[in-house]
Structures are given as C-alpha cells and as structure tokens.
Amino acid sequence: MAAVLEAITVSKLYPKRRGLLQRWSGAIRAVDQVSCALEPGDAVGLVGESGCGKTTLAKLLMGLLTPSDGEVRVHGVPLGRLRGGALKASKRVVQCIFQDPLNSLNPRMTVEEILSEPLLIHRLASGGARRKRIEELLETVGLPAAYSRRLPRELSGGERQRVGIARALALEPEALICDEPIASLDLSVGVRILELLRAIRRERRMALLFISHDLRAVAWLCERIAVMRDGRLLDVAPTEELIRHPRHPYTELLIRAAALDLDASP
Ligand SMILES: Nc1ncnc2c1ncn2[C@@H]1O[C@H](COP(=O)(O)OP(=O)(O)OP(=O)(O)O)[C@@H](O)[C@H]1O
Ligand SMILES: [Mg+2]
C-alpha cells in the first residue's frame, strides 16, 4: 500500500540575511535531503533540538511550504501536481495542530463557527447534521456541547488545544501532524492531551506525526522515532530499538538527557 504521506529527498533553503542592509548572503538549509514516509496508522515521533528544521519539514509535508528540491507525495501523487478539486481533496487527507492554539484559532469565532468552517468548505454537513457533527466532535475531544457557544479566549489552554484537535478531526484526516502540541501547556494538561491523541489514534487508525522536544512524550505515543539534526534525519527506528540501541551518539545524548525509562508513563 502506498504511504499516506511521503517526502522524497526534500530540501528547503531559506535566504540568510545579515547586517543592516539585509543583503543576501547565501542560504540556510533548514531541511536537507530528507526522505521519510508515513504509512496508514503509523505513529512517528520527530525529535531534535530547536532550529533543527522540524517545523519546516512539517510545513513541507502539509504543503504550506514549497520544497526547494525534492517532492512531497500524498498517496503517491506529488503535491505540486495537484490542482483544483484534487488539491482540495488532498487537504482532507492531512490535517495539523500547532503549539499555540490561541494563534491558530480565530479569536472572533465561536467554537461552533470554528468547527463549522471545515465542514462547510468541504461540503460535509450543513444545518442539523452539522450541529450534530459538532456535538460529536466536542464529545470526542472531551468537551461539553455547551462549549460550542464560547470564544477561544473563554477557554483554558488545554481546552483550546482540544478545539484545535476537534477542528482537525472534522475532516476525518488519514494523517494528523502535531507540531509541539503540548509545549505551551502545563505538564498535567499536556499529559491529558497526549492521552487523548493516543485514544483517537487507536480508534480511528489515523497516522500521526508528532513533533516534540520531549523524547519521553514521543516514546510513549509513537511506534517509531525520527531524530533530526541540522536539517537531516540522523536516526529513524522503532521506538524500543532506537532507545535500547541508538545508532548515533547524538541520539544517545538525547536519551540520556531525557533519562528515559521505557516502561514508565509519560
Ligand atoms: N521563514 C524563515 N526564513 C528564514 N529562516 C527560517 C525561516 N523559518 C525558519 N528558519 C530557519 O530554519 C531553521 C529551521 O527552523 P525550524 O522552525 O524548522 O526549526 P524547529 O526544529 O521547528 O525549531 P523549534 O524546535 O524551535 O520549533 C532555523 O535555523 C530557522 O532559523
Ligand atoms: Mg518548530
């Protein structure tokens, strides 16, 4: 079976700016010839230090950035070749959630409006069916139906992240990309979000790309881990194998820093 999502020797260069005149002075290789694939139902964790290129890779995979080189494929079809209806359909396949839900949710829209938007754009439900679907989505993410009338600022950080997850699930994606979804939350709230993601994944057999600084969270949630450094993937292996037998000294360093115990909870 073809991968849901695939990167084939993808690179992204950003112009490097220097000095007051902001003159062009070469380029940063934020992502450097990365190949990876997300199979149906796969849970892959992406770890690496700040600035190593995780978000850039995520944006390339979501089609929010165009690769400088290489290509991203959705079900084997290069993103760059999709147009019109096929492009719109591909957007349903991959959905994402971000670190700061306050920035990614429109502050003037109620939760109901936020969750309606994808349903209306993709003509999935209207009228009574739409309201019923919104109730279901809120239930899935553990929020009361009455929250549909609230604005993002009337929610806690954890609740906002739940709305972000509900919005992503509205389109029944085959893959969910989470870029540091718990980094701005309290530890206990973050753990609840991790538990929610794990439950949703198991119920829906949805593929997950989970980006985090937190190797411990990644090891708990994901079956495979990819270690990124300076725009490259150093190590990609099943979680247990990677932790018990790291192939790269840098991976070993991350494991030691996280003081990982494979049998512990997150
Ligand atoms: N729009 C941009 N223009 C120029 N350089 C950028 C841009 N976005 C990111 N970069 C640079 O590309 C590199 C990778 O950035 P990226 O945001 O992908 O890292 P990251 O691994 O997500 O970091 P973090 O863990 O802090 O979120 C960094 O050196 C960053 O400064
Ligand atoms: Mg990032």
mmCIF file of C-alpha atoms and ligand atoms in Angstrom:
data_model
loop_
_atom_site.group_PDB
_atom_site.id
_atom_site.type_symbol
_atom_site.label_atom_id
_atom_site.label_comp_id
_atom_site.label_asym_id
_atom_site.label_seq_id
_atom_site.Cartn_x
_atom_site.Cartn_y
_atom_site.Cartn_z
ATOM 1 C CA MET A 1 0.000 0.000 0.000
ATOM 2 C CA ALA A 2 1.254 3.486 -0.825
ATOM 3 C CA ALA A 3 2.247 5.711 2.067
ATOM 4 C CA VAL A 4 -0.322 8.315 3.109
ATOM 5 C CA LEU A 5 2.383 10.923 3.069
ATOM 6 C CA GLU A 6 5.911 10.745 1.757
ATOM 7 C CA ALA A 7 8.884 13.073 1.454
ATOM 8 C CA ILE A 8 11.397 12.236 -1.247
ATOM 9 C CA THR A 9 14.822 13.866 -0.811
ATOM 10 C CA VAL A 10 13.113 17.084 0.178
ATOM 11 C CA SER A 11 15.171 20.202 0.893
ATOM 12 C CA LYS A 12 14.194 23.695 1.940
ATOM 13 C CA LEU A 13 16.574 26.625 1.702
ATOM 14 C CA TYR A 14 15.881 29.934 3.386
ATOM 15 C CA PRO A 15 17.788 33.059 2.404
ATOM 16 C CA LYS A 16 20.286 34.019 5.080
ATOM 17 C CA ARG A 17 20.153 37.716 5.906
ATOM 18 C CA ARG A 18 22.992 39.569 7.504
ATOM 19 C CA GLY A 19 23.755 43.123 8.545
ATOM 20 C CA LEU A 20 21.688 46.280 8.486
ATOM 21 C CA LEU A 21 21.149 46.253 4.760
ATOM 22 C CA GLN A 22 19.751 42.706 4.939
ATOM 23 C CA ARG A 23 21.865 41.729 1.990
ATOM 24 C CA TRP A 24 21.591 38.245 0.557
ATOM 25 C CA SER A 25 24.479 36.211 1.875
ATOM 26 C CA GLY A 26 23.827 32.607 0.990
ATOM 27 C CA ALA A 27 21.171 30.260 2.268
ATOM 28 C CA ILE A 28 20.263 28.170 5.316
ATOM 29 C CA ARG A 29 19.450 24.543 4.578
ATOM 30 C CA ALA A 30 16.615 24.224 7.070
ATOM 31 C CA VAL A 31 15.720 20.804 5.655
ATOM 32 C CA ASP A 32 18.427 18.907 3.855
ATOM 33 C CA GLN A 33 17.515 15.985 1.578
ATOM 34 C CA VAL A 34 15.059 14.332 3.902
ATOM 35 C CA SER A 35 13.211 11.188 2.870
ATOM 36 C CA CYS A 36 10.522 9.713 5.077
ATOM 37 C CA ALA A 37 7.127 8.084 4.834
ATOM 38 C CA LEU A 38 4.037 7.927 6.974
ATOM 39 C CA GLU A 39 2.165 4.656 6.435
ATOM 40 C CA PRO A 40 -1.550 4.289 7.251
ATOM 41 C CA GLY A 41 -1.999 4.123 11.022
ATOM 42 C CA ASP A 42 1.683 4.828 11.696
ATOM 43 C CA ALA A 43 2.710 6.946 14.698
ATOM 44 C CA VAL A 44 6.068 8.597 14.134
ATOM 45 C CA GLY A 45 7.738 10.971 16.548
ATOM 46 C CA LEU A 46 10.093 13.665 15.295
ATOM 47 C CA VAL A 47 12.604 14.963 17.829
ATOM 48 C CA GLY A 48 15.591 17.264 17.705
ATOM 49 C CA GLU A 49 16.856 20.495 19.185
ATOM 50 C CA SER A 50 15.386 23.919 18.482
ATOM 51 C CA GLY A 51 16.119 25.135 14.963
ATOM 52 C CA CYS A 52 16.955 21.715 13.509
ATOM 53 C CA GLY A 53 14.162 22.000 10.933
ATOM 54 C CA LYS A 54 11.188 20.129 12.442
ATOM 55 C CA THR A 55 8.558 22.788 11.747
ATOM 56 C CA THR A 56 9.941 23.410 8.275
ATOM 57 C CA LEU A 57 9.660 19.692 7.489
ATOM 58 C CA ALA A 58 6.104 19.639 8.886
ATOM 59 C CA LYS A 59 5.125 22.603 6.705
ATOM 60 C CA LEU A 60 6.625 20.942 3.646
ATOM 61 C CA LEU A 61 4.618 17.795 4.390
ATOM 62 C CA MET A 62 1.432 19.838 4.785
ATOM 63 C CA GLY A 63 2.031 21.682 1.534
ATOM 64 C CA LEU A 64 2.285 25.014 3.382
ATOM 65 C CA LEU A 65 5.832 25.442 2.027
ATOM 66 C CA THR A 66 7.148 24.517 -1.403
ATOM 67 C CA PRO A 67 10.331 22.422 -1.363
ATOM 68 C CA SER A 68 13.459 23.952 -2.895
ATOM 69 C CA ASP A 69 14.262 20.459 -4.079
ATOM 70 C CA GLY A 70 12.641 17.013 -3.975
ATOM 71 C CA GLU A 71 8.926 16.398 -3.591
ATOM 72 C CA VAL A 72 6.146 15.533 -1.184
ATOM 73 C CA ARG A 73 3.595 12.909 -2.220
ATOM 74 C CA VAL A 74 0.118 12.265 -0.893
ATOM 75 C CA HIS A 75 -0.939 8.696 -1.699
ATOM 76 C CA GLY A 76 1.876 8.560 -4.219
ATOM 77 C CA VAL A 77 0.859 11.741 -6.072
ATOM 78 C CA PRO A 78 3.259 14.714 -5.948
ATOM 79 C CA LEU A 79 1.634 17.679 -4.166
ATOM 80 C CA GLY A 80 2.994 20.058 -6.796
ATOM 81 C CA ARG A 81 0.968 18.289 -9.473
ATOM 82 C CA LEU A 82 -2.393 18.577 -7.725
ATOM 83 C CA ARG A 83 -4.843 21.266 -8.858
ATOM 84 C CA GLY A 84 -8.439 22.270 -8.180
ATOM 85 C CA GLY A 85 -10.648 19.517 -6.747
ATOM 86 C CA ALA A 86 -7.795 17.044 -6.315
ATOM 87 C CA LEU A 87 -5.792 19.620 -4.321
ATOM 88 C CA LYS A 88 -8.815 20.367 -2.138
ATOM 89 C CA ALA A 89 -9.351 16.622 -1.566
ATOM 90 C CA SER A 90 -5.694 16.174 -0.600
ATOM 91 C CA LYS A 91 -6.115 18.811 2.128
ATOM 92 C CA ARG A 92 -8.601 16.493 3.820
ATOM 93 C CA VAL A 93 -6.031 13.703 3.959
ATOM 94 C CA VAL A 94 -3.543 15.590 6.150
ATOM 95 C CA GLN A 95 -4.557 17.889 8.986
ATOM 96 C CA CYS A 96 -2.440 19.600 11.600
ATOM 97 C CA ILE A 97 -2.438 21.060 15.064
ATOM 98 C CA PHE A 98 0.059 23.582 16.383
ATOM 99 C CA GLN A 99 1.784 24.571 19.574
ATOM 100 C CA ASP A 100 -0.226 27.662 20.357
ATOM 101 C CA PRO A 101 -3.945 27.160 19.742
ATOM 102 C CA LEU A 102 -4.647 30.789 20.609
ATOM 103 C CA ASN A 103 -2.773 31.851 17.484
ATOM 104 C CA SER A 104 -4.334 29.219 15.271
ATOM 105 C CA LEU A 105 -7.966 29.803 16.297
ATOM 106 C CA ASN A 106 -9.778 32.890 15.049
ATOM 107 C CA PRO A 107 -10.442 34.976 18.223
ATOM 108 C CA ARG A 108 -13.728 36.341 16.855
ATOM 109 C CA MET A 109 -15.273 32.987 16.011
ATOM 110 C CA THR A 110 -17.203 30.814 18.446
ATOM 111 C CA VAL A 111 -16.206 27.172 18.840
ATOM 112 C CA GLU A 112 -19.246 26.254 16.730
ATOM 113 C CA GLU A 113 -18.132 28.564 13.921
ATOM 114 C CA ILE A 114 -14.560 27.281 14.133
ATOM 115 C CA LEU A 115 -15.713 23.667 13.807
ATOM 116 C CA SER A 116 -18.301 24.506 11.119
ATOM 117 C CA GLU A 117 -15.781 26.100 8.802
ATOM 118 C CA PRO A 118 -14.065 22.913 7.534
ATOM 119 C CA LEU A 119 -17.427 21.109 7.305
ATOM 120 C CA LEU A 120 -18.861 23.895 5.131
ATOM 121 C CA ILE A 121 -15.762 24.397 2.969
ATOM 122 C CA HIS A 122 -15.641 20.695 2.163
ATOM 123 C CA ARG A 123 -19.456 20.421 1.999
ATOM 124 C CA LEU A 124 -19.523 17.599 4.538
ATOM 125 C CA ALA A 125 -22.531 18.647 6.601
ATOM 126 C CA SER A 126 -24.987 21.521 6.878
ATOM 127 C CA GLY A 127 -27.947 22.511 9.083
ATOM 128 C CA GLY A 128 -28.926 19.935 11.715
ATOM 129 C CA ALA A 129 -26.347 17.400 10.534
ATOM 130 C CA ARG A 130 -23.614 19.980 11.024
ATOM 131 C CA ARG A 131 -24.730 20.752 14.591
ATOM 132 C CA LYS A 132 -24.859 17.046 15.388
ATOM 133 C CA ARG A 133 -21.396 16.541 13.941
ATOM 134 C CA ILE A 134 -20.056 19.415 16.084
ATOM 135 C CA GLU A 135 -21.527 17.809 19.197
ATOM 136 C CA GLU A 136 -19.851 14.516 18.276
ATOM 137 C CA LEU A 137 -16.519 16.249 17.701
ATOM 138 C CA LEU A 138 -16.694 18.037 21.050
ATOM 139 C CA GLU A 139 -17.536 14.743 22.754
ATOM 140 C CA THR A 140 -14.585 13.031 21.063
ATOM 141 C CA VAL A 141 -12.188 15.598 22.483
ATOM 142 C CA GLY A 142 -13.838 15.581 25.906
ATOM 143 C CA LEU A 143 -15.571 18.990 25.881
ATOM 144 C CA PRO A 144 -19.219 19.676 26.847
ATOM 145 C CA ALA A 145 -21.587 20.514 23.988
ATOM 146 C CA ALA A 146 -22.335 23.898 25.609
ATOM 147 C CA TYR A 147 -18.767 24.975 24.788
ATOM 148 C CA SER A 148 -19.856 25.473 21.189
ATOM 149 C CA ARG A 149 -21.028 28.990 22.122
ATOM 150 C CA ARG A 150 -17.699 30.051 23.640
ATOM 151 C CA LEU A 151 -14.946 32.154 22.135
ATOM 152 C CA PRO A 152 -11.302 30.935 22.208
ATOM 153 C CA ARG A 153 -10.394 33.460 24.932
ATOM 154 C CA GLU A 154 -13.078 31.930 27.155
ATOM 155 C CA LEU A 155 -11.241 28.580 27.147
ATOM 156 C CA SER A 156 -8.162 27.331 29.007
ATOM 157 C CA GLY A 157 -5.028 26.433 27.032
ATOM 158 C CA GLY A 158 -5.798 22.724 27.213
ATOM 159 C CA GLU A 159 -9.408 23.287 26.131
ATOM 160 C CA ARG A 160 -8.235 25.409 23.203
ATOM 161 C CA GLN A 161 -5.903 22.626 22.111
ATOM 162 C CA ARG A 162 -8.868 20.241 22.277
ATOM 163 C CA VAL A 163 -10.824 22.557 19.965
ATOM 164 C CA GLY A 164 -7.820 22.571 17.601
ATOM 165 C CA ILE A 165 -7.853 18.769 17.614
ATOM 166 C CA ALA A 166 -11.633 18.685 17.036
ATOM 167 C CA ARG A 167 -11.225 21.042 14.075
ATOM 168 C CA ALA A 168 -8.540 18.785 12.582
ATOM 169 C CA LEU A 169 -10.727 15.696 13.104
ATOM 170 C CA ALA A 170 -13.738 17.345 11.432
ATOM 171 C CA LEU A 171 -12.348 16.342 8.053
ATOM 172 C CA GLU A 172 -11.616 12.758 9.144
ATOM 173 C CA PRO A 173 -7.986 13.001 8.056
ATOM 174 C CA GLU A 174 -5.847 9.949 7.418
ATOM 175 C CA ALA A 175 -2.848 11.694 8.923
ATOM 176 C CA LEU A 176 -2.506 14.241 11.699
ATOM 177 C CA ILE A 177 0.640 16.331 12.057
ATOM 178 C CA CYS A 178 1.125 17.750 15.545
ATOM 179 C CA ASP A 179 3.829 20.399 15.883
ATOM 180 C CA GLU A 180 4.706 20.723 19.598
ATOM 181 C CA PRO A 181 1.048 20.425 20.642
ATOM 182 C CA ILE A 182 1.828 20.305 24.371
ATOM 183 C CA ALA A 183 4.845 22.596 24.592
ATOM 184 C CA SER A 184 2.866 25.569 25.914
ATOM 185 C CA LEU A 185 0.698 23.589 28.332
ATOM 186 C CA ASP A 186 1.170 22.623 31.987
ATOM 187 C CA LEU A 187 2.592 19.158 32.455
ATOM 188 C CA SER A 188 -0.655 17.538 33.662
ATOM 189 C CA VAL A 189 -2.754 19.238 30.956
ATOM 190 C CA GLY A 190 -0.197 18.138 28.362
ATOM 191 C CA VAL A 191 -0.382 14.531 29.567
ATOM 192 C CA ARG A 192 -4.175 14.583 29.118
ATOM 193 C CA ILE A 193 -3.750 15.839 25.559
ATOM 194 C CA LEU A 194 -1.254 13.031 24.879
ATOM 195 C CA GLU A 195 -3.754 10.505 26.222
ATOM 196 C CA LEU A 196 -6.451 11.996 24.010
ATOM 197 C CA LEU A 197 -4.247 11.780 20.917
ATOM 198 C CA ARG A 198 -3.387 8.167 21.700
ATOM 199 C CA ALA A 199 -7.049 7.217 22.158
ATOM 200 C CA ILE A 200 -8.128 8.992 18.964
ATOM 201 C CA ARG A 201 -5.365 7.334 17.003
ATOM 202 C CA ARG A 202 -6.292 3.890 18.193
ATOM 203 C CA GLU A 203 -9.987 4.384 17.485
ATOM 204 C CA ARG A 204 -9.507 5.818 14.027
ATOM 205 C CA ARG A 205 -6.322 4.156 12.853
ATOM 206 C CA MET A 206 -5.085 7.586 11.926
ATOM 207 C CA ALA A 207 -1.422 8.135 11.087
ATOM 208 C CA LEU A 208 0.341 10.577 13.373
ATOM 209 C CA LEU A 209 3.464 12.674 13.008
ATOM 210 C CA PHE A 210 4.184 14.004 16.465
ATOM 211 C CA ILE A 211 6.827 16.702 16.756
ATOM 212 C CA SER A 212 8.239 17.439 20.176
ATOM 213 C CA HIS A 213 11.296 18.419 22.156
ATOM 214 C CA ASP A 214 10.102 15.884 24.674
ATOM 215 C CA LEU A 215 11.547 12.468 23.850
ATOM 216 C CA ARG A 216 9.675 10.977 26.767
ATOM 217 C CA ALA A 217 6.271 12.025 25.366
ATOM 218 C CA VAL A 218 7.279 10.872 21.900
ATOM 219 C CA ALA A 219 8.406 7.446 23.149
ATOM 220 C CA TRP A 220 5.119 6.959 24.968
ATOM 221 C CA LEU A 221 2.949 7.879 21.985
ATOM 222 C CA CYS A 222 4.869 6.705 18.925
ATOM 223 C CA GLU A 223 5.979 3.376 17.493
ATOM 224 C CA ARG A 224 8.804 4.914 15.523
ATOM 225 C CA ILE A 225 11.094 7.835 16.229
ATOM 226 C CA ALA A 226 12.993 10.027 13.818
ATOM 227 C CA VAL A 227 15.874 12.103 15.165
ATOM 228 C CA MET A 228 16.632 15.305 13.281
ATOM 229 C CA ARG A 229 19.734 17.439 13.431
ATOM 230 C CA ASP A 230 20.817 20.354 11.239
ATOM 231 C CA GLY A 231 18.076 19.638 8.705
ATOM 232 C CA ARG A 232 18.858 15.943 8.323
ATOM 233 C CA LEU A 233 17.315 12.778 9.686
ATOM 234 C CA LEU A 234 20.058 11.039 11.646
ATOM 235 C CA ASP A 235 18.253 8.046 13.025
ATOM 236 C CA VAL A 236 14.858 6.536 12.218
ATOM 237 C CA ALA A 237 13.921 3.355 14.060
ATOM 238 C CA PRO A 238 11.188 1.618 16.041
ATOM 239 C CA THR A 239 10.935 3.315 19.444
ATOM 240 C CA GLU A 240 12.277 0.453 21.510
ATOM 241 C CA GLU A 241 15.138 -0.274 19.172
ATOM 242 C CA LEU A 242 16.116 3.393 18.980
ATOM 243 C CA ILE A 243 16.153 3.752 22.748
ATOM 244 C CA ARG A 244 17.842 0.468 23.589
ATOM 245 C CA HIS A 245 20.330 0.543 20.718
ATOM 246 C CA PRO A 246 20.794 4.111 19.493
ATOM 247 C CA ARG A 247 22.940 4.095 16.380
ATOM 248 C CA HIS A 248 24.049 7.687 16.603
ATOM 249 C CA PRO A 249 25.894 9.369 19.513
ATOM 250 C CA TYR A 250 23.513 12.328 19.233
ATOM 251 C CA THR A 251 20.520 10.020 19.758
ATOM 252 C CA GLU A 252 22.262 8.568 22.801
ATOM 253 C CA LEU A 253 22.728 12.059 24.163
ATOM 254 C CA LEU A 254 19.002 12.851 23.765
ATOM 255 C CA ILE A 255 18.076 9.613 25.516
ATOM 256 C CA ARG A 256 20.397 10.282 28.408
ATOM 257 C CA ALA A 257 19.131 13.854 28.722
ATOM 258 C CA ALA A 258 15.539 12.594 28.931
ATOM 259 C CA ALA A 259 16.519 9.899 31.496
ATOM 260 C CA LEU A 260 14.158 7.576 29.681
ATOM 261 C CA ASP A 261 12.539 4.575 31.210
ATOM 262 C CA LEU A 262 10.577 2.719 28.524
ATOM 263 C CA ASP A 263 8.101 1.219 30.946
ATOM 264 C CA ALA A 264 7.082 4.456 32.660
ATOM 265 C CA SER A 265 4.007 6.556 31.848
ATOM 266 C CA PRO A 266 4.562 9.876 30.010
HETATM 267 N N1 LIG B 1 10.796 31.901 7.303
HETATM 268 C C1 LIG B 1 12.095 31.681 7.573
HETATM 269 N N2 LIG B 1 13.055 32.432 6.977
HETATM 270 C C2 LIG B 1 14.364 32.210 7.225
HETATM 271 N N3 LIG B 1 14.825 31.254 8.035
HETATM 272 C C3 LIG B 1 13.923 30.461 8.653
HETATM 273 C C4 LIG B 1 12.506 30.637 8.455
HETATM 274 N N4 LIG B 1 11.866 29.710 9.198
HETATM 275 C C5 LIG B 1 12.808 29.001 9.828
HETATM 276 N N5 LIG B 1 14.043 29.429 9.506
HETATM 277 C C6 LIG B 1 15.325 28.851 9.957
HETATM 278 O O1 LIG B 1 15.343 27.490 9.547
HETATM 279 C C7 LIG B 1 15.890 26.664 10.562
HETATM 280 C C8 LIG B 1 14.876 25.605 10.971
HETATM 281 O O2 LIG B 1 13.762 26.219 11.606
HETATM 282 P P1 LIG B 1 12.501 25.397 12.146
HETATM 283 O O3 LIG B 1 11.483 26.378 12.618
HETATM 284 O O4 LIG B 1 12.079 24.426 11.102
HETATM 285 O O5 LIG B 1 13.139 24.607 13.385
HETATM 286 P P2 LIG B 1 12.440 23.750 14.536
HETATM 287 O O6 LIG B 1 13.176 22.463 14.606
HETATM 288 O O7 LIG B 1 10.972 23.682 14.306
HETATM 289 O O8 LIG B 1 12.731 24.595 15.849
HETATM 290 P P3 LIG B 1 11.876 24.706 17.212
HETATM 291 O O9 LIG B 1 12.100 23.427 17.956
HETATM 292 O O10 LIG B 1 12.453 25.880 17.919
HETATM 293 O O11 LIG B 1 10.444 24.912 16.830
HETATM 294 C C9 LIG B 1 16.307 27.598 11.686
HETATM 295 O O12 LIG B 1 17.665 27.893 11.524
HETATM 296 C C10 LIG B 1 15.449 28.829 11.466
HETATM 297 O O13 LIG B 1 16.098 29.975 11.931
HETATM 298 MG MG MG B 2 9.290 24.293 15.424
#
